[in-house]
Each structure stands twice: as structure tokens, then as C-alpha cells.
Coordinates of C-alpha atoms in Angstrom, one line a residue:
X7 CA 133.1 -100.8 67.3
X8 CA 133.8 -104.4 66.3
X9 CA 137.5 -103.8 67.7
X10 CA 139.2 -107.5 67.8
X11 CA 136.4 -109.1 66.5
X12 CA 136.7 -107.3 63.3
X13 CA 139.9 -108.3 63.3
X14 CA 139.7 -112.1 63.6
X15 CA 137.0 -111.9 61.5
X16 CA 138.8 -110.6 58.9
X17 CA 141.3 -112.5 58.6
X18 CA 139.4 -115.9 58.7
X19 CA 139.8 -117.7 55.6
X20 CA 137.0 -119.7 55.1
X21 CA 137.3 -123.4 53.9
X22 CA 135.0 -125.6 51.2
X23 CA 132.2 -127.5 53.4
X24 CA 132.2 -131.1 53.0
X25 CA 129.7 -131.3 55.6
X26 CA 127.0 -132.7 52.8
X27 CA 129.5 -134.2 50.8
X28 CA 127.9 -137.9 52.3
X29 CA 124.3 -136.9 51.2
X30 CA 123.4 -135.0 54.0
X31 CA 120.1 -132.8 53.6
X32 CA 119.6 -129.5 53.4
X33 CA 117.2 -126.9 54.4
X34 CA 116.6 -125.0 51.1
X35 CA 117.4 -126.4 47.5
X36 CA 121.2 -127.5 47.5
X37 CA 124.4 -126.9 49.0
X38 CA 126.0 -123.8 48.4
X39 CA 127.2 -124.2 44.7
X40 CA 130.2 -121.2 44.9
X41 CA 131.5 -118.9 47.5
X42 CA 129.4 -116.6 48.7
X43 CA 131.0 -112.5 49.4
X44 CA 129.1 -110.1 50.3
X45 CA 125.8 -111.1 51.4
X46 CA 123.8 -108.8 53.0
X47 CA 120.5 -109.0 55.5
X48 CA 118.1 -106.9 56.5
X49 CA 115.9 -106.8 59.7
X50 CA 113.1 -108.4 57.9
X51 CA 115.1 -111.3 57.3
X52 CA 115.9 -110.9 54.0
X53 CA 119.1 -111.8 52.3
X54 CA 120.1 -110.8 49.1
X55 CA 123.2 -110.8 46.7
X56 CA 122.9 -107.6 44.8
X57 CA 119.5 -107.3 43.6
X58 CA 118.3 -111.3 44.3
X59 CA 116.7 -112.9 47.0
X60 CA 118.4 -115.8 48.3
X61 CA 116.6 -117.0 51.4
X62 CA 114.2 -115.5 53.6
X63 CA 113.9 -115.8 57.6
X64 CA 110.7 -115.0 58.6
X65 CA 108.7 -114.0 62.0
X66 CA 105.6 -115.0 62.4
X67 CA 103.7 -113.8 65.8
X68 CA 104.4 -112.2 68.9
X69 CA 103.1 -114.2 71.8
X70 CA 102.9 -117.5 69.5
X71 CA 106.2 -117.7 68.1
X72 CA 107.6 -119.3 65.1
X73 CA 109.6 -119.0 61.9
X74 CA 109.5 -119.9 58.6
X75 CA 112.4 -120.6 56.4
X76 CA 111.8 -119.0 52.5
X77 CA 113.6 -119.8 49.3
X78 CA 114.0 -117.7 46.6
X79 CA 111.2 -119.0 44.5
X80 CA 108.9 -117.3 47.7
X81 CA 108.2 -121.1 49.1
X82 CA 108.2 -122.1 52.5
X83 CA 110.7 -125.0 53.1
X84 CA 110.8 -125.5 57.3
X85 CA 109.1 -124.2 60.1
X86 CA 111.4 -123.1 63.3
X87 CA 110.1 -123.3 66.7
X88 CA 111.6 -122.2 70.1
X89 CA 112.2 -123.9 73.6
X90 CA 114.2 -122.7 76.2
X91 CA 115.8 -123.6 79.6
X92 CA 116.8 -121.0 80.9
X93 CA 117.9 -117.0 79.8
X94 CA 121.0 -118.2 79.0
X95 CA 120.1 -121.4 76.7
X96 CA 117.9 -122.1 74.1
X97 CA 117.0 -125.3 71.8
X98 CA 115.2 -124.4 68.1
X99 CA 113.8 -127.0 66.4
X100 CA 113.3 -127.2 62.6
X101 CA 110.6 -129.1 61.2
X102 CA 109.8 -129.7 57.7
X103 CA 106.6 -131.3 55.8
X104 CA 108.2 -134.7 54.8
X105 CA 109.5 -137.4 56.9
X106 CA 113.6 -137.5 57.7
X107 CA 113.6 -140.9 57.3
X108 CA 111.1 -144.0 56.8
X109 CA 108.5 -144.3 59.7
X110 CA 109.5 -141.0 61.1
X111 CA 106.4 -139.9 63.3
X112 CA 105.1 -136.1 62.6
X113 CA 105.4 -133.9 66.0
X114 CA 102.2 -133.1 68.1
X115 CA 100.7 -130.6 65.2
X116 CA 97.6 -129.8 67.6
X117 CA 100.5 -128.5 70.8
X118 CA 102.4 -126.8 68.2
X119 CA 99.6 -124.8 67.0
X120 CA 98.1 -123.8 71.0
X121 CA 102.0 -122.5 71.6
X122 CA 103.7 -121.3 68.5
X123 CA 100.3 -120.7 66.0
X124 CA 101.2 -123.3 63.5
X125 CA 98.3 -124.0 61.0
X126 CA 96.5 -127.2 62.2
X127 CA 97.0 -128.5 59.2
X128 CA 99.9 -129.2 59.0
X129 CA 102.0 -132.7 59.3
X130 CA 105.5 -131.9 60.5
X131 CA 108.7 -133.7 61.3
X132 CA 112.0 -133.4 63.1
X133 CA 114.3 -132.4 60.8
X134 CA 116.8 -130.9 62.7
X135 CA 118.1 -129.0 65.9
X136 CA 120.0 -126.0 67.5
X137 CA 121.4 -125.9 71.0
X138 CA 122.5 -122.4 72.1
X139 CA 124.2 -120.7 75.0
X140 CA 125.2 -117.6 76.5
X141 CA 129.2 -118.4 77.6
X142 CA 129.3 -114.3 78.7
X143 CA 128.0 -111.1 78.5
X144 CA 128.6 -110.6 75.3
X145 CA 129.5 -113.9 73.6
X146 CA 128.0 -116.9 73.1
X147 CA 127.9 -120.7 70.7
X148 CA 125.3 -123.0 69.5
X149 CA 125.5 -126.5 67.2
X150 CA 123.5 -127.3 64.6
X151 CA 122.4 -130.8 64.2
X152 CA 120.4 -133.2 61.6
X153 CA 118.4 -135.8 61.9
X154 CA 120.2 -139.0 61.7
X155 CA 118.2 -142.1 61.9
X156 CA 115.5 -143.7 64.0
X157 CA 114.5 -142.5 67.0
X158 CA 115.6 -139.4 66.1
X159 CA 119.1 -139.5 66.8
X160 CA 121.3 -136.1 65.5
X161 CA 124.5 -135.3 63.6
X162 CA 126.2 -132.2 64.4
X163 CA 127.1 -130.8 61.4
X164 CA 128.1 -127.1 62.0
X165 CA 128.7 -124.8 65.5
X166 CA 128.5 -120.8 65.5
X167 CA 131.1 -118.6 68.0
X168 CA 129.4 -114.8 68.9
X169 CA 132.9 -113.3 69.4
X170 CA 133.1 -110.7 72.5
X171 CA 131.6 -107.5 70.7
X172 CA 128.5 -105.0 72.0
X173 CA 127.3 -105.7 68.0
X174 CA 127.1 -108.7 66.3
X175 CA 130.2 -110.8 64.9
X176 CA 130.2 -114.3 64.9
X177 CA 131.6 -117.1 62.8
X178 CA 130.7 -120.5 61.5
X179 CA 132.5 -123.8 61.6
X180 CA 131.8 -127.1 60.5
X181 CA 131.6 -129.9 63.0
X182 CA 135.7 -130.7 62.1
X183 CA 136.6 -127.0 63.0
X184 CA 136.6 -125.4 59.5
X185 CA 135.2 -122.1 59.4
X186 CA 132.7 -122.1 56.8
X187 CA 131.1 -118.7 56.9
X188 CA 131.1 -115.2 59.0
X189 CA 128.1 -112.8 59.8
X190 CA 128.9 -109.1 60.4
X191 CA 126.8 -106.2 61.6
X192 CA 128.9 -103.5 62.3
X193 CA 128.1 -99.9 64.0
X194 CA 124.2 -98.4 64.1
X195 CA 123.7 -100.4 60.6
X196 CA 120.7 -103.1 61.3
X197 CA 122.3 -104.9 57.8
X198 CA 124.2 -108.2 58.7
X199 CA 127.1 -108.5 56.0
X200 CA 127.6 -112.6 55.1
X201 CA 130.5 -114.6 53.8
X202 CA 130.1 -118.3 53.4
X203 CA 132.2 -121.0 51.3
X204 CA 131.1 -123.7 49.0
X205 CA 129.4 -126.8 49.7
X206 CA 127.0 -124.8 53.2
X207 CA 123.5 -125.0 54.1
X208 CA 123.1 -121.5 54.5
X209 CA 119.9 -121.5 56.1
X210 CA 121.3 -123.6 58.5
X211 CA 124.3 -121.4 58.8
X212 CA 122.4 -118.6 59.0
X213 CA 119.8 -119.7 61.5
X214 CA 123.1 -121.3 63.9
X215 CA 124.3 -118.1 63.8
X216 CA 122.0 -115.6 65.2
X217 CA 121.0 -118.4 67.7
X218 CA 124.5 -117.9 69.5
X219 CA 123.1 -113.8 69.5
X220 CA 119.5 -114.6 71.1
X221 CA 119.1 -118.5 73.1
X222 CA 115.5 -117.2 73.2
X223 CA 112.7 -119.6 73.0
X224 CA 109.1 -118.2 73.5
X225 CA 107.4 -121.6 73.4
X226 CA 108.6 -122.8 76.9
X227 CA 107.5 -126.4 77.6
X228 CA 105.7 -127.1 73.9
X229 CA 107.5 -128.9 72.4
X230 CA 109.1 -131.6 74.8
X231 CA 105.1 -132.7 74.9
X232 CA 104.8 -132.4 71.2
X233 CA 107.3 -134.8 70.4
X234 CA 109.5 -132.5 68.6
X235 CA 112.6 -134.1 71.2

């Protein structure tokens, strides 16, 4: 059912990732140390290589939306939370519990908890972004971007292509045009097969990529008022 996309997913050679080479953070842990084949993802957000949990996407709510980003050790590392512009564009924010840089302000922790049911708490801060849009029925892109400075200014560091499929295929590339890793979820299967190269944030990756498959943002209006952007 993947059809073309298959195809040029296929035979896209993915490229070693310098995208961190100058220092540049990462979600979870470290840069990807060695390729990566054969990933594969469940619907719970789960993804594991063989028997071993690498990273874990979770869902947290229905009505107040967010997502937490797990590492293997089973310890959250960033929260993800949603705003949108429209049905065709969406902006996720990733925040984390230590400053981006030296005087960073946290976000509005009371807003984020009355819209997307984040512990009170908490202290949060920008650490980065993901712009998505729809560019057709079945296709779509979004950037991934860092936190770069004061006054939160932003790096892109990676951008994710949906290709024109009913299912899901879609390929990453790093802000020069490399493409650094595919996702995959081919037929009825609800698995998500994952190739990445060296040197990714593959949370990052990850979370780019599904954003080009749903712009969808449930926290409409937050987080502009929380000081998130």
C-alpha cells in the first residue's frame, strides 16, 4: 500500500548527523552512538530494538493534553505540549526541567497545568519547538528547532517530509538536507518500523516525524499566554 513511497523510502541512504556535532543538546541521554536498523514502535509509544526499550512517547490525558518523553532507564526527560492554528498547522513545544541557558525564565506552570494537566509543581522551560503543516491530503512537513540563546531565539536542526501515502511514510533530514532517518508503518500493522544514522536526537526525530502525520494541538491558546513562545 506504500506504493512510491516505499520506494523512495527504500532507497534513501541515510547520512551521519553532525547536527550536535557543535554541542547542541539533546532530548534524552546522548546522540545516537551507531546506526540504528530496525527499530520498531508500537501504539503505546514504545520503541524497542529487539527486546530493549529505547525511548518512550507517552500520552497523558484526553481533554488536557500533553506528552512525556521516557528514556530507557523509565525517567521522564521533557514534557510536550500542543498549540495549534489551524486544522492544517500545529506548533509543539518541548519543555524540560532545567534552564536552556542562563536566566532563562520557566513558562506559566499554573496555565499549563488549567490546559494540558501538568503537575503544578513543576518549573519548566523552553527547550525546543516543532512547526507542522498539512501541504495535502495526504502529505505533510514540520521543523524541529532548539533553543538558541536569549530571548528564546531557535535553531532548526532537523525537518520531517510525510510522503503521499493513505499510511504512514515519512523521512527525516537535517537542517543541510541529509536524510538522517525514515519511519514506516506499512499495511493494517499499527507498528512503525525506524531507521536512523549516527550522531540523531532520536526523540527529536521521532517526535518531528509523527508531527508532519497529525498538526494537532488540543491546548489551543495556552501556551502563547504561558510564555512557552
Amino acid at each position: 500500500m506504500g506504493g512510491k513511497a516505499s520506494k523512495i523510502l527504500e532507497e534513501t541512504t541515510l547520512v551521519k548527523c553532525s547536527a550536535h556535532g557543535d554541542g547542541s543538546p539533546v532530548i534524552c541521554g546522548a546522540p545516537v552512538s551507531e546506526p540504528i536498523e530496525g527499530m520498531k514502535g508500537g501504539k503505546d509509544g514504545r520503541y524497542k530494538l529487539g527486546d530493549k526499550e529505547v525511548v518512550q512517547i507517552k500520552s497523558h490525558g484526553m481533554i488536557k493534553k500533553h506528552s512525556t518523553v521516557i528514556d530507557s532507564d523509565g525517567k521522564i526527560q521533557a514534557y510536550v505540549v500542543n498549540k495549534t492554528k489551524s486544522m492544517t498547522k500545529g506548533e509543539s513545544y518541548i519543555l524540560k526541567t532545567s534552564p536552556s541557558y542562563e536566566g532563562q525564565e520557566p513558562v506559566d506552570i499554573e496555565l499549563l497545568s488549567k490546559w494540558c494537566g501538568i503537575d503544578k509543581d513543576m518549573k519548566l522551560y523552553g527547550f525546543a519547538k516543532i512547526e507542522s503543516k498539512k501541504t495535502g491530503m495526504t502529505t505533510g512537513k514540520a521543523t524541529y528547532s532548539i533553543v538558541d540563546g536569549g530571548d528564546d531565539k531557535f535553531k532548526q536542526l532537523y525537518e520531517a517530509e510525510k510522503l503521499s501515502t493513505m499510511n504512514f511514510h515519512c523521512v527525516v533530514r537535517s537542517a543541510g538536507g541529509d536524510p538522517v532517518a525514515t519511519l514506516v508503518m506499512a499495511g493494517m500493522t499499527v507498528h512503525v518500523a525506524v531507521r536512523a544514522a549516527e550522531g540523531v536526537d532520536l526523540a527529536a526525530v521521532l517526535l518531528t516525524a509523527w508531527s508532519t502525520f497529525s498538526p494537532d494541538g488540543a491546548t489551543a491558546g495556552a501556551l502563547a499566554g504561558a510564555g512557552v513562545i
